Short mmCIF file of C-alpha atoms in Angstrom, two decimals:
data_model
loop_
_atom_site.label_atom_id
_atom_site.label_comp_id
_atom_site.label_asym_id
_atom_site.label_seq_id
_atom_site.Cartn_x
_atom_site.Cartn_y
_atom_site.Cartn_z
CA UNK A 60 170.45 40.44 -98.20
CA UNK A 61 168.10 39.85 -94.90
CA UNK A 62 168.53 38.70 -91.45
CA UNK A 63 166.95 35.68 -89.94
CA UNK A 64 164.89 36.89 -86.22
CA UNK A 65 163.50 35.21 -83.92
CA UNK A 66 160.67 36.90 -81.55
CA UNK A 67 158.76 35.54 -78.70
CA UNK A 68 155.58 36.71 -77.35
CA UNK A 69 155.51 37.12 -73.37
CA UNK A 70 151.11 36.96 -73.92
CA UNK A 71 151.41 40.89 -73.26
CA UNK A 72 153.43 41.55 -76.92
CA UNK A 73 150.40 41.81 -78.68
CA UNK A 74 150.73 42.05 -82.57
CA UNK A 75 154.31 43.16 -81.69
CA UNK A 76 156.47 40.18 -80.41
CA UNK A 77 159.83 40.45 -78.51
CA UNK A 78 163.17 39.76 -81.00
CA UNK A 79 165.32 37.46 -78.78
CA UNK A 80 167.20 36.23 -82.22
CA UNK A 81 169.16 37.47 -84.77
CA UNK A 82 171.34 36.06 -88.00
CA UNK A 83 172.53 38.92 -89.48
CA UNK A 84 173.06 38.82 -93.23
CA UNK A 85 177.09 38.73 -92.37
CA UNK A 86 176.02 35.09 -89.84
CA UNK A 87 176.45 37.09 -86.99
CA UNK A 88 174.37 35.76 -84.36
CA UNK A 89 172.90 38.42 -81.46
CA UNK A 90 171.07 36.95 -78.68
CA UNK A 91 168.79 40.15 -77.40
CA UNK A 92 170.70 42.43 -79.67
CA UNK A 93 169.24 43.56 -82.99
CA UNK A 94 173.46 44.83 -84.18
CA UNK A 95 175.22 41.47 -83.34
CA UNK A 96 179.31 43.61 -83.68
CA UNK A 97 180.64 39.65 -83.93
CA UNK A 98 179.83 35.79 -84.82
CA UNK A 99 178.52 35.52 -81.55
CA UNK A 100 176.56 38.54 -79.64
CA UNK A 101 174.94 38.14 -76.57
CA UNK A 102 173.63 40.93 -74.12
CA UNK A 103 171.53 40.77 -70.89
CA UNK A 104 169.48 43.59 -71.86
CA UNK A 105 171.17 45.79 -69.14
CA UNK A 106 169.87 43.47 -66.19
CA UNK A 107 173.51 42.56 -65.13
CA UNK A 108 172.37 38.86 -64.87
CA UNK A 109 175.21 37.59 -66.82
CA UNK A 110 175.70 34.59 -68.57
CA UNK A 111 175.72 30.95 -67.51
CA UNK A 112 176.91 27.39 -69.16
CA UNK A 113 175.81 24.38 -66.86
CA UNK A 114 177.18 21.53 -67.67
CA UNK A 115 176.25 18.24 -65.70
CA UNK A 116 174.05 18.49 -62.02
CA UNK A 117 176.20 16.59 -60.11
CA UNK A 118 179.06 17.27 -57.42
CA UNK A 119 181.90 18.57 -59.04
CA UNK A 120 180.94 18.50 -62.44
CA UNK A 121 183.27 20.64 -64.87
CA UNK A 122 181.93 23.80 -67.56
CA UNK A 123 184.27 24.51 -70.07
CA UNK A 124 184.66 26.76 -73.09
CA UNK A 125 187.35 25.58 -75.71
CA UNK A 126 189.16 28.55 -77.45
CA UNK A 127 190.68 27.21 -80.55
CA UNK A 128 193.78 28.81 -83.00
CA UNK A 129 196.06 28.26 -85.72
CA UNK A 130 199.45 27.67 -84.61
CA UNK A 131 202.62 28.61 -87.03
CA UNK A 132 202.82 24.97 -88.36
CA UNK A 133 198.93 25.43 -88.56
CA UNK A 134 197.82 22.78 -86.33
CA UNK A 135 195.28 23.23 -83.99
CA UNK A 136 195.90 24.55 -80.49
CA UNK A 137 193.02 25.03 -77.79
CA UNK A 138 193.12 27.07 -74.86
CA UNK A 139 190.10 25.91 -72.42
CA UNK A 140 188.43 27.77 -69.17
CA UNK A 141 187.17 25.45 -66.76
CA UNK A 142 184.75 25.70 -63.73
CA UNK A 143 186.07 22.59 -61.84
CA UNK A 144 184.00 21.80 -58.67
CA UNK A 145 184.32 25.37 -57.95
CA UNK A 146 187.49 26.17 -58.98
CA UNK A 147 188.74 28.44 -62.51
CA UNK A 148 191.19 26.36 -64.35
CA UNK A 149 193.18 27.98 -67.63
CA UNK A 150 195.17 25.23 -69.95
CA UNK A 151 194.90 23.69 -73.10
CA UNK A 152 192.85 20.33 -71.87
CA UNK A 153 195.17 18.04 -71.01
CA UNK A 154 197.76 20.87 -69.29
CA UNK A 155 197.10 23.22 -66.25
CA UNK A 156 198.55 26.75 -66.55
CA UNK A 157 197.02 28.79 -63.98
CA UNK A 158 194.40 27.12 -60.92
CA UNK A 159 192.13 29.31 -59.00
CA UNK A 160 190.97 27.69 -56.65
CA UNK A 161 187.19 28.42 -54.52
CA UNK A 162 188.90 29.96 -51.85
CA UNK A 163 190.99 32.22 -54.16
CA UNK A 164 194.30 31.11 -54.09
CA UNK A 165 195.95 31.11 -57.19
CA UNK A 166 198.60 28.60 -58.83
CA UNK A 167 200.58 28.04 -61.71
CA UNK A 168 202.15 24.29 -61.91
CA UNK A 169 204.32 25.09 -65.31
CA UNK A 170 205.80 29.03 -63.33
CA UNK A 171 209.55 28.55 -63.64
CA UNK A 172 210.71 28.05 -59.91
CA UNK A 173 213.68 26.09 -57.99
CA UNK A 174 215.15 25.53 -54.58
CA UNK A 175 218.86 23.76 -54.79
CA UNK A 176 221.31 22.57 -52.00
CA UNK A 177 224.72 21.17 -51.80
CA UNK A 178 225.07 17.77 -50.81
CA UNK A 179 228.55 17.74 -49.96
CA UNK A 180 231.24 19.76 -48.87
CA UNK A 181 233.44 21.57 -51.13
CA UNK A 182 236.94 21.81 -48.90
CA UNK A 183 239.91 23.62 -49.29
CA UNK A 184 238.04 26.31 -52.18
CA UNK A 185 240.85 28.01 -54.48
CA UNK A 186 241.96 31.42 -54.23
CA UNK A 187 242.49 33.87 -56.72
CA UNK A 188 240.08 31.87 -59.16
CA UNK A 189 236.77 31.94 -59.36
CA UNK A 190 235.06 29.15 -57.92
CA UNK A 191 231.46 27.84 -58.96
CA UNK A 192 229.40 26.45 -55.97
CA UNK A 193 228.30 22.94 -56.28
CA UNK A 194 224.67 23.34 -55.71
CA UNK A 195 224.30 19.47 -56.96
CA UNK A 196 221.11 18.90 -54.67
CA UNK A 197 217.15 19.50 -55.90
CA UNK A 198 214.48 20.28 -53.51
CA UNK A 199 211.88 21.11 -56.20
CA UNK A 200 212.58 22.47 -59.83
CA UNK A 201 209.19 23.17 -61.13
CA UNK A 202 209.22 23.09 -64.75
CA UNK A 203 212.77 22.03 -64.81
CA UNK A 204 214.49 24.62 -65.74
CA UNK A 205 217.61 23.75 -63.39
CA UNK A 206 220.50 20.93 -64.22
CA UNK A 207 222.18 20.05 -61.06
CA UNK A 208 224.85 18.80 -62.94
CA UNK A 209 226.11 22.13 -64.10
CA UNK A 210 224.30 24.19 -60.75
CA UNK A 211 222.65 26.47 -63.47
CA UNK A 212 219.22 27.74 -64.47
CA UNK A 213 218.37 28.36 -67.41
CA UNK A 214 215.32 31.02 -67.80
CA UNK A 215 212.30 29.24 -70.27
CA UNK A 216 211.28 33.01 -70.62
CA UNK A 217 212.20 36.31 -70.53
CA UNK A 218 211.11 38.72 -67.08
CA UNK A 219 212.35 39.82 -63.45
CA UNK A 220 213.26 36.92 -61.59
CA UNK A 221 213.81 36.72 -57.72
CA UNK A 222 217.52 35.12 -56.85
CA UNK A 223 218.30 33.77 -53.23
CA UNK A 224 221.76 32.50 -52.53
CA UNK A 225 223.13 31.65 -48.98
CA UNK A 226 226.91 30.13 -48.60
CA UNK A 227 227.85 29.11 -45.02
CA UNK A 228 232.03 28.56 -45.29
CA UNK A 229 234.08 27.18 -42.45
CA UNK A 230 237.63 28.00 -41.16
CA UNK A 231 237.33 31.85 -43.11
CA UNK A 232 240.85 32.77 -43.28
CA UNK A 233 241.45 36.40 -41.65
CA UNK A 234 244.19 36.97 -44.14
CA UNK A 235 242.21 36.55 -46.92
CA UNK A 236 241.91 40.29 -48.91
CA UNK A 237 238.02 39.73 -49.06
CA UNK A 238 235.59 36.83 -49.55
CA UNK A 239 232.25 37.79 -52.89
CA UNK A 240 229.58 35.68 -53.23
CA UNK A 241 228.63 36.37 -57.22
CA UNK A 242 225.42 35.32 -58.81
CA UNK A 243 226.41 35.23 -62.61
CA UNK A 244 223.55 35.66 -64.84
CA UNK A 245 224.11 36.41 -69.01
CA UNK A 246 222.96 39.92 -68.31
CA UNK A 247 225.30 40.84 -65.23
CA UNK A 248 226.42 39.84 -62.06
CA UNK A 249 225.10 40.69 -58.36
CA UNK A 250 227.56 40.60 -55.57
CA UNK A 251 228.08 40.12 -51.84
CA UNK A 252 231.56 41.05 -50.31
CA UNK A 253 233.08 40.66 -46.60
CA UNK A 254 236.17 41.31 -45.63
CA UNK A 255 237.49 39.26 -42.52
CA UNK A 256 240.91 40.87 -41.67
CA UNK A 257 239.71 42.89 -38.61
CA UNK A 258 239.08 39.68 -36.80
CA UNK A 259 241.71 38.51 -34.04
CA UNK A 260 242.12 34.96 -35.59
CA UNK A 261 240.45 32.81 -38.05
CA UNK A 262 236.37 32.53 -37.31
CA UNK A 263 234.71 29.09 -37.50
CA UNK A 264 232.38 30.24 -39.96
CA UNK A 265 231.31 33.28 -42.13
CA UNK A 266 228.44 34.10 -44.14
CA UNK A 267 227.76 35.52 -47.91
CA UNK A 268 224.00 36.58 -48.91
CA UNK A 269 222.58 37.94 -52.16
CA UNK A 270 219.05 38.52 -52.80
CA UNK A 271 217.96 40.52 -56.08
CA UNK A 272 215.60 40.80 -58.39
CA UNK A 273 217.48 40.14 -62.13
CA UNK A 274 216.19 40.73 -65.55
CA UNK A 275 216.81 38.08 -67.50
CA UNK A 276 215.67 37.29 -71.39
CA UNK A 277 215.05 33.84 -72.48
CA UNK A 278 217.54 30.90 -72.11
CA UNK A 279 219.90 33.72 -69.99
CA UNK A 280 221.98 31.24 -67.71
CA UNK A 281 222.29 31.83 -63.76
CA UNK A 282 224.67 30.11 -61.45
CA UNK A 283 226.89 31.23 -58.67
CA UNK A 284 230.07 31.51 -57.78
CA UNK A 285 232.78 32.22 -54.76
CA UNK A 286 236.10 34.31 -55.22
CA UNK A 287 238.49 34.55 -52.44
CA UNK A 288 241.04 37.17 -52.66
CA UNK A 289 244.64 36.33 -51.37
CA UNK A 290 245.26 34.09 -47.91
CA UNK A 291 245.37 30.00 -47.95
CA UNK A 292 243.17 27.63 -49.80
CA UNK A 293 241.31 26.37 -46.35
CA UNK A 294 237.38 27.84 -46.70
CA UNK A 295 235.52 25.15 -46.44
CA UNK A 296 231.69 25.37 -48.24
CA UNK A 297 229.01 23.90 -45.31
CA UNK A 298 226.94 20.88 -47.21
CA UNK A 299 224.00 21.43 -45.59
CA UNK A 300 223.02 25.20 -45.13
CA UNK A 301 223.96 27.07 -48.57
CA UNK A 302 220.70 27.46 -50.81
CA UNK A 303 220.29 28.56 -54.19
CA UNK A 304 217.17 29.55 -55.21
CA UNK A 305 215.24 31.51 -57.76
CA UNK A 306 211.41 31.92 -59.40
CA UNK A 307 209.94 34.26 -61.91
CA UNK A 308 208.17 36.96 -60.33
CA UNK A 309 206.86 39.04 -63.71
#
């Protein structure tokens, strides 16, 4: 067994050249280290210079490095780092996961996020059922996690998301035991409660609110829901100011 070195001579070496080189007899390869520890070793000799790829001299030319694995079916799957005009971009070459961009501002175009609305009025809610609130309406659902057609998200992966949810009802009836705003998600529910019966007559309008922070695994559900307690079936749900909204935060 031997190694393979390469030396240089600096015209100051002498009889004693400068190893720059090294294939160790495992085909480890050190670059200024004589004990390469992997396939590929290099060290700066303690001058913190670093290490640089270049790729093309031209305005905003792109340096990558292609990390390839075995996936279970044991195809191949790449993961690639990318200088791009500046900015660091993580994917898997044809896919952005995470964009940093020269300025520092960091993005991530496939982070589970949505923002719905109602686009009509749901009149006349039931009492003494649960209702679900129609939010039927997409202002963005990045990677569309959300169906409008059943107002529910459906988490891609398990963490803490942040959960909005505004309702704005009409003609709240005072003799109503209470109005709760629920956010339903597989692991438990957050709520938002008001009682209306100290008024002197019926307001106009009333307002439910929940904001949380849930725990939810993957492909947990999360809608929401309205539950009036006793009075008439008049509460009206505003089409243009309740929001649902939620977005993974970790």
């Amino acid at each position: 067994k031997g190694d393979l070195i390469f030396r240089t001579n600096d015209g100051s070496d002498g009889a004693s050249p400068t190893e720059r080189l090294r294939i160790d007899s495992d085909g480890n390869i050190g670059v200024n280290i004589n004990a390469p520890s992997s396939m590929l070793h290099l060290f700066d000799g303690g001058t913190d210079t670093g290490i640089t790829l270049q790729s093309k001299v031209q305005a905003n030319a792109t340096s990558s490095i292609t990390l390839m694995s075995r996936k279970a079916d044991n195809s191949n799957v790449n993961a690639v780092i990318k200088n791009v005009g500046g900015s660091i971009v993580l994917g898997n070459g044809s896919n952005t996961f995470l964009n940093i961009d020269s300025d520092g501002h960091i993005t991530k175009p496939n982070q589970p996020a949505f923002f719905a609305k109602k686009n009509a009025v749901q009149n006349n809610i039931a009492t003494d059922t649960l209702v679900t609130v129609d939010f039927n309406s997409e202002i963005f659902d990045q990677n569309s996690d959300y169906n409008t057609s059943t107002s529910t998200f459906t988490a891609p992966v398990t963490g803490r998301y942040l959960i909005t949810c505004h309702i704005l009802m009409e003609a709240v009836d005072t003799a109503a035991d209470y109005y709760q705003l629920r956010l339903i998600t597989s692991n438990r529910i957050h709520y938002s409660t008001k009682d209306w019966g100290g008024y002197s007559s019926d307001p106009a309008y009333g307002v439910l609110d929940v904001v949380c922070v849930a725990d939810m695994d993957a492909s947990d559900t999360l809608s929401a829901a309205i539950y009036q307690s006793g009075g008439s079936a008049q509460t009206d749900l505003n089409s243009t100011t309740c929001t649902f909204s939620a977005c993974l935060l970790a």
